[in-house]
Amino acid sequence: MPAISPNASAPPVANDRGTPLPLPAELREQVRRLERGHSAQPAGQAAKPLGLPAIDALLPDGGLLTSALHEVEAGPAPSGRVAAHDGAALGFTAFLMSRFSGGTLLWCRQRSGAFDAPPYAAALSVWFDPARLLMVTARREEDLFWAMEEGLRCPGIAAVLGETRAADPTAGRRLSLAAEKSGVPALLLRPQPGPAQSVCATRWRVASAPSRELGARWRVELRRNRFGTPSAAEIASWLVEWSDETHSLSLVPQALDGPAGADLERLAG
Amino acid sequence: MRLADARTLVPDLVTTSVEPQADRRLIETLASWCDRYTPWVAIDPLGSAIAEEGVEACSAGGFGGDAGLLLDVTGCGHLFGKDEAGERALLADLVERLAKHDFTCRAAMADTAGAAWALARYAEKQADLFCPRNGQRAALAALPVDGLRLDKPILETFLKLGLRRIGDLYPLPRAPLARRFGDLPLTRLDQALGALDEPIEPRRPPPAFRTRLAFAEPIGRPEDIAAATSRLLAALCTQFEQASVGARKLEIALYRVDGSVDRTSIGTSRPNRDNPKLMKLFEEKLGELDPGFGVELMILAAPEVESWSGAQDALPETGATTHPLGEDGTIDLADRLALRLGAENVVRLAPRDSHLPERVQVTAPVSQPVPEGAWARLASMKGARPTRLLQRPEPVDVLALLPDDPPRQFQWRRHAHKVVKVEGPERLADEWWRPRPNGRVMPANIIPPVRDYYRVEDDDGGRFWLFRDGSHNAAKWFLHGFCA
C-alpha cells in the first residue's frame, strides 16, 4: 500500500543544496492571487494602466489595481520645505481617478472652516467629466470613512476618493477589504505625508516640480508597491508632466530635470 | 376677586399659577395623540387665548371652556363599525381612551364643526352629544346662544333682547339682524347649521397616503418595531403602485402608551416605491425612535409623493445629453449618505455660465442631472484654472517693481514665495448685468469687481493663482487658488 505523504504531490521547492528553484509561472500567479486575496476579480481586468510604460512596468498586472486601496500624499517641495498646498497631489489623484472610466466618482472630503479650498471642477475637467462626481462633505472622520465604505459597496461607483488627514489603521484596513470585495478602487488623498499604512496597495508621494511653462509638472514617488515588482532604486521616482494637448501624462527626460536642465531647455528653446 | 379675599373665604384653597405655554404644549400633545383617528386635527382657533397671556378669553371664557380640539372624522368611522354605529363607537373610544389617561373630556359629534362645538359645551343630556346626520338644526334649537361662538357684547345684547336659545334666532329676519350685529352672528349660525362651509385647518398637512397598524399589546423591542414598519411599508407600497406614484418623503409615527408621539422621517431624491430600498433607509432611522413604555399604534404616512411610472432599472439611454445619476444603486447610495450627513452635504457640481471663478461652480441636488461635457466646454473657453479654489481669497503681500507689474515675490501665511515664472494677467471684470441687493454695504472680504489674475510659480515649484484688485490704484493682492 503506497503511503501518501503530504509533500508527495507538491513540487520540489528546494534541491539538495538548499537553493530555491524557480516556481512555475502559474504557481507564482496563484501565490500572488492568494496574497492579494482578490480572487473574485477576473484576471486581466484587475488593473488600469497609467499610460506610462516606465511606471506601469513596476505595477502589478501592469497598472493600478481596481480592487485595492491607493494612497496619494502631498510631498515636500524640492527644497525640502513643507509644500504650500496639495494642488499637485490633487491633480495626480484626479488623473488616477480618470483611469477608472464609466460610473460615478464619489469624492468625500471634510470642510476646513473659513480657509476651505474645495476642488475646482473647471480644472478637474481636463482629467474627467465633473458631471460624474458625487461630492460628499463629512463633519467627522468616522462619517468620512463610513461614506467611503458605503460607496465602495455600491456597484454604480467607479472609484471612491477620500480627502483626509486622519490616518486610522482600522479604517484603512476596512477600506482595503471593502475595495477587495467589491472591485471598486479606494483612494486616499493626504494633504501632508502621513504615517505609513501597511494596507494600501500603492502609496504615491507627489510634489509639484519647477515647470517649463507653468504646466503641471510633478515629482512622483512610488513609495509602496505591495504586489508589484520592486524597482532598481530604493524609491522609484519620476518627473512627469501633464500635457493638455496630447491629454496624457509623459515622463520628463532626466537630462532636463533640475536647474541645469532648465538651462539646457533655454539653450534648446 | 383677589386671591387674598378668596383665601379669607376658603382657607384651604388650593392655588396654582397660570401656565398658558404649558397648557398649549399639553393641548398640542393631545392633538398629536388624536392623529390616530384622523389626520385632520386642529386646535380650536378660538382657544388661542390659552397661548397668549393677557388676551381676554372669548365667549365661553377661561381655560377648559375655550380649549378644544376639532377633528374631521369624515370617512374614519368605518374603522370602528358600520355607518352611524361606527361613528358612535369612535366617539366612545376617544372618550374612553382619554379617560384612561385621566383626562375628563366632553366630545360631541355633528355634521358641522360649529354644531359639535356647541353640543360639546352646552348639551344637557349625554345622549345629545351625538347629533345624527342632518339633525343639527333640531339639536341646536334648545341650546343657549353662547353656543354660537360669539363675542361677549353681542351675546349680552342678545340676552337683553330675550334671545336666549339658538332656536330663537331661526325665525328672525336675516337682514335686520345683520344690520344690527354685523355679519358674525349669521355666519356662525350658518356654519353651525351647515349652510356655510367651515373647513378645519389641520395642524400638519394631511398626507395623501397613510397606513396604520394598531397592536393588541404594546410593543417595545426594536425588532418588533422594524417588523411592523416593514408591514406598513408593504401596504403603503401597494397603495403607491395603484396610484402610480413614488414617495419622496415618508414619516413614521409611534403612538406610545403614555399618550405621547415620536416621529421620524426619511427622504429620497427621486420618487421611490421599492419596498426593500425604503426599508433600508428606515433601518438607519429606527434606532433614533424611542418606544418609551410601549407602542400601541404606528402610522406610516407619505407627506410628499410624486407621480412616477415606475420605469426603473431601465438601460441608460445611449447618447443622452445629460448625465443623471445612475439607476445602478448610485441614487440609493446618495439617499443613504444624505440621510446621515444631511442632504446639503451630498451634492453634485453643476457649471454655471459665468466668468467669475467663484460663481462657476454651483452645488446641485443629487436628483438634478448635470449636462454631460458642459464642464469641458466651459473650461475650454477660459484660461488655465487652479485645482483648488479658496472659498475666500486670502490677502497676500506682494512685491512688484511697478504697481502694474507682475509679482516678484509674495508672502502668504508668513511664508515668502519668490516668483520665478508668471503667466498673465487675465482680466476678469464684474458681471454688471447681474442684479445685486441694493443698499447693502459690501463686506470687507468681498472680491473686488475688476481683477487681474496671474498664474505664478515660486522657486520651489509651487504654482499659485493670484489676482490684483484692478479697481483701485492701491495695489491689493489676493491668493485665490492652488494650481496642479
Short mmCIF file of C-alpha atoms in Angstrom, two decimals, chain B residues 149-361:
data_model
loop_
_atom_site.label_atom_id
_atom_site.label_comp_id
_atom_site.label_asym_id
_atom_site.label_seq_id
_atom_site.Cartn_x
_atom_site.Cartn_y
_atom_site.Cartn_z
CA ARG B 149 -69.08 81.23 19.33
CA LEU B 150 -69.85 84.94 19.53
CA ASP B 151 -68.17 87.79 21.34
CA LYS B 152 -69.44 88.91 24.73
CA PRO B 153 -71.04 92.26 23.70
CA ILE B 154 -73.19 90.57 21.07
CA LEU B 155 -74.24 87.85 23.50
CA GLU B 156 -75.18 90.41 26.14
CA THR B 157 -77.33 92.28 23.64
CA PHE B 158 -78.96 89.02 22.60
CA LEU B 159 -79.82 88.32 26.21
CA LYS B 160 -81.22 91.82 26.67
CA LEU B 161 -83.43 91.25 23.64
CA GLY B 162 -84.66 87.98 25.08
CA LEU B 163 -82.87 85.81 22.54
CA ARG B 164 -81.77 83.05 24.90
CA ARG B 165 -81.75 79.96 22.74
CA ILE B 166 -80.22 79.40 19.36
CA GLY B 167 -83.66 78.33 18.21
CA ASP B 168 -84.89 81.87 18.93
CA LEU B 169 -82.76 83.13 16.08
CA TYR B 170 -84.18 80.78 13.44
CA PRO B 171 -87.41 82.73 12.73
CA LEU B 172 -85.81 86.19 12.81
CA PRO B 173 -85.45 88.07 9.52
CA ARG B 174 -81.81 87.98 8.46
CA ALA B 175 -81.38 91.45 7.03
CA PRO B 176 -82.21 93.46 10.22
CA LEU B 177 -80.10 91.01 12.25
CA ALA B 178 -77.10 91.62 10.01
CA ARG B 179 -77.68 95.35 10.09
CA ARG B 180 -77.70 95.44 13.86
CA PHE B 181 -74.99 92.90 14.78
CA GLY B 182 -72.82 92.63 11.70
CA ASP B 183 -72.16 89.53 9.70
CA LEU B 184 -70.75 87.44 12.51
CA PRO B 185 -73.91 86.03 14.15
CA LEU B 186 -75.39 84.96 10.83
CA THR B 187 -72.07 83.48 9.66
CA ARG B 188 -71.74 81.48 12.87
CA LEU B 189 -75.33 80.32 12.66
CA ASP B 190 -74.94 79.23 9.04
CA GLN B 191 -71.69 77.48 9.83
CA ALA B 192 -73.28 75.60 12.71
CA LEU B 193 -76.30 74.59 10.63
CA GLY B 194 -74.21 73.59 7.65
CA ALA B 195 -75.41 76.27 5.23
CA LEU B 196 -71.88 77.69 5.14
CA ASP B 197 -68.78 75.61 4.74
CA GLU B 198 -66.22 75.77 7.54
CA PRO B 199 -63.13 73.76 6.76
CA ILE B 200 -60.90 72.54 9.54
CA GLU B 201 -57.33 73.61 9.07
CA PRO B 202 -55.16 70.70 10.14
CA ARG B 203 -52.04 71.32 12.21
CA ARG B 204 -49.93 69.45 9.73
CA PRO B 205 -50.84 68.89 6.07
CA PRO B 206 -52.69 65.61 5.85
CA PRO B 207 -50.76 63.10 3.77
CA ALA B 208 -52.43 61.60 0.75
CA PHE B 209 -51.15 58.17 1.67
CA ARG B 210 -51.03 56.63 5.09
CA THR B 211 -51.33 53.26 6.72
CA ARG B 212 -51.82 52.40 10.35
CA LEU B 213 -51.15 49.36 12.46
CA ALA B 214 -52.63 49.02 15.95
CA PHE B 215 -51.31 46.45 18.38
CA ALA B 216 -53.36 44.46 20.86
CA GLU B 217 -50.43 44.54 23.26
CA PRO B 218 -47.93 47.41 23.31
CA ILE B 219 -44.64 46.59 21.60
CA GLY B 220 -41.25 47.96 22.50
CA ARG B 221 -38.47 45.79 21.10
CA PRO B 222 -36.56 47.32 18.17
CA GLU B 223 -37.02 44.21 16.03
CA ASP B 224 -40.79 44.32 16.57
CA ILE B 225 -40.87 47.95 15.50
CA ALA B 226 -38.78 47.10 12.44
CA ALA B 227 -41.12 44.24 11.54
CA ALA B 228 -44.16 46.48 11.94
CA THR B 229 -42.52 49.17 9.79
CA SER B 230 -41.86 46.59 7.15
CA ARG B 231 -45.54 45.56 7.14
CA LEU B 232 -46.71 49.15 6.98
CA LEU B 233 -44.29 49.85 4.17
CA ALA B 234 -45.52 46.88 2.17
CA ALA B 235 -49.09 48.12 2.48
CA LEU B 236 -48.11 51.66 1.53
CA CYS B 237 -46.09 50.50 -1.48
CA THR B 238 -49.18 48.68 -2.74
CA GLN B 239 -51.11 51.95 -2.45
CA PHE B 240 -48.33 53.73 -4.35
CA GLU B 241 -48.44 51.18 -7.09
CA GLN B 242 -52.19 51.55 -7.55
CA ALA B 243 -51.86 55.34 -7.73
CA SER B 244 -48.70 55.29 -9.91
CA VAL B 245 -46.74 57.44 -7.53
CA GLY B 246 -43.49 57.17 -5.64
CA ALA B 247 -42.61 58.58 -2.25
CA ARG B 248 -40.22 61.47 -1.84
CA LYS B 249 -40.72 61.64 1.91
CA LEU B 250 -42.02 59.13 4.40
CA GLU B 251 -42.86 59.71 8.03
CA ILE B 252 -43.38 57.11 10.69
CA ALA B 253 -45.09 57.94 13.96
CA LEU B 254 -45.07 55.83 17.10
CA TYR B 255 -48.05 56.37 19.40
CA ARG B 256 -46.81 55.42 22.82
CA VAL B 257 -48.97 54.13 25.63
CA ASP B 258 -48.31 57.22 27.71
CA GLY B 259 -50.09 59.30 25.08
CA SER B 260 -47.01 60.90 23.52
CA VAL B 261 -45.95 60.55 19.92
CA ASP B 262 -42.46 60.09 18.45
CA ARG B 263 -41.84 60.66 14.77
CA THR B 264 -39.04 60.33 12.29
CA SER B 265 -38.89 60.71 8.56
CA ILE B 266 -36.80 59.70 5.58
CA GLY B 267 -36.39 61.44 2.24
CA THR B 268 -35.45 60.14 -1.17
CA SER B 269 -34.00 62.08 -4.04
CA ARG B 270 -36.35 60.61 -6.60
CA PRO B 271 -39.80 59.05 -6.32
CA ASN B 272 -39.44 55.58 -4.92
CA ARG B 273 -41.76 52.74 -4.07
CA ASP B 274 -39.22 49.99 -3.79
CA ASN B 275 -40.03 48.30 -0.51
CA PRO B 276 -36.57 46.88 0.35
CA LYS B 277 -34.78 50.10 -0.53
CA LEU B 278 -37.10 52.24 1.55
CA MET B 279 -36.83 49.75 4.39
CA LYS B 280 -33.06 50.06 4.26
CA LEU B 281 -33.37 53.81 4.66
CA PHE B 282 -35.72 53.33 7.60
CA GLU B 283 -33.33 50.94 9.29
CA GLU B 284 -30.91 53.84 9.64
CA LYS B 285 -33.51 55.94 11.39
CA LEU B 286 -35.47 53.48 13.50
CA GLY B 287 -32.71 53.46 16.11
CA GLU B 288 -33.49 57.09 16.88
CA LEU B 289 -37.06 56.30 17.86
CA ASP B 290 -37.82 55.84 21.49
CA PRO B 291 -40.67 53.41 22.16
CA GLY B 292 -40.90 54.53 25.81
CA PHE B 293 -43.10 52.21 27.83
CA GLY B 294 -44.50 50.62 24.69
CA VAL B 295 -46.08 51.46 21.39
CA GLU B 296 -49.73 50.80 20.81
CA LEU B 297 -50.12 52.22 17.33
CA MET B 298 -47.89 53.04 14.38
CA ILE B 299 -48.80 55.21 11.43
CA LEU B 300 -46.74 55.43 8.28
CA ALA B 301 -47.55 58.39 6.07
CA ALA B 302 -46.19 59.79 2.84
CA PRO B 303 -46.33 63.60 3.10
CA GLU B 304 -44.57 64.02 -0.24
CA VAL B 305 -45.26 61.89 -3.26
CA GLU B 306 -44.59 62.37 -6.94
CA SER B 307 -46.23 60.70 -9.85
CA TRP B 308 -43.91 58.06 -11.15
CA SER B 309 -44.48 55.43 -13.77
CA GLY B 310 -42.02 53.07 -12.14
CA ALA B 311 -39.84 52.67 -15.21
CA GLN B 312 -36.77 51.95 -13.16
CA ASP B 313 -33.67 49.91 -13.78
CA ALA B 314 -34.02 50.54 -17.48
CA LEU B 315 -30.93 50.64 -19.61
CA PRO B 316 -29.40 54.09 -19.67
CA GLU B 317 -30.29 55.97 -22.82
CA THR B 318 -27.48 55.97 -25.28
CA GLY B 319 -26.27 59.34 -26.40
CA ALA B 320 -28.08 61.10 -23.62
CA THR B 321 -27.20 64.75 -23.37
CA THR B 322 -27.45 64.81 -19.62
CA HIS B 323 -25.62 62.85 -17.02
CA PRO B 324 -28.14 61.68 -14.45
CA LEU B 325 -27.04 59.65 -11.50
CA GLY B 326 -27.31 56.04 -12.47
CA GLU B 327 -30.08 53.67 -11.62
CA ASP B 328 -27.31 51.27 -10.69
CA GLY B 329 -27.73 51.89 -6.99
CA THR B 330 -25.97 55.25 -7.06
CA ILE B 331 -29.06 57.24 -6.28
CA ASP B 332 -29.86 54.91 -3.40
CA LEU B 333 -26.33 55.39 -2.15
CA ALA B 334 -26.83 59.14 -2.32
CA ASP B 335 -30.04 58.81 -0.33
CA ARG B 336 -28.31 56.76 2.33
CA LEU B 337 -25.46 59.23 2.58
CA ALA B 338 -27.84 62.20 2.67
CA LEU B 339 -29.84 60.62 5.46
CA ARG B 340 -26.82 60.52 7.75
CA LEU B 341 -24.82 63.51 6.58
CA GLY B 342 -27.61 65.86 5.55
CA ALA B 343 -28.88 66.49 2.03
CA GLU B 344 -26.78 69.66 1.68
CA ASN B 345 -23.61 67.61 2.16
CA VAL B 346 -24.29 65.16 -0.66
CA VAL B 347 -24.32 67.13 -3.87
CA ARG B 348 -23.21 67.24 -7.47
CA LEU B 349 -21.24 70.01 -9.09
CA ALA B 350 -23.02 71.86 -11.85
CA PRO B 351 -21.46 74.52 -14.08
CA ARG B 352 -22.92 77.99 -14.31
CA ASP B 353 -22.41 80.34 -17.19
CA SER B 354 -20.27 82.95 -15.57
CA HIS B 355 -16.70 84.05 -15.98
CA LEU B 356 -16.20 84.80 -12.31
CA PRO B 357 -14.33 81.79 -10.98
CA GLU B 358 -16.16 81.57 -7.69
CA ARG B 359 -19.54 81.66 -9.41
CA VAL B 360 -18.83 78.97 -11.97
CA GLN B 361 -19.17 76.01 -9.64
#
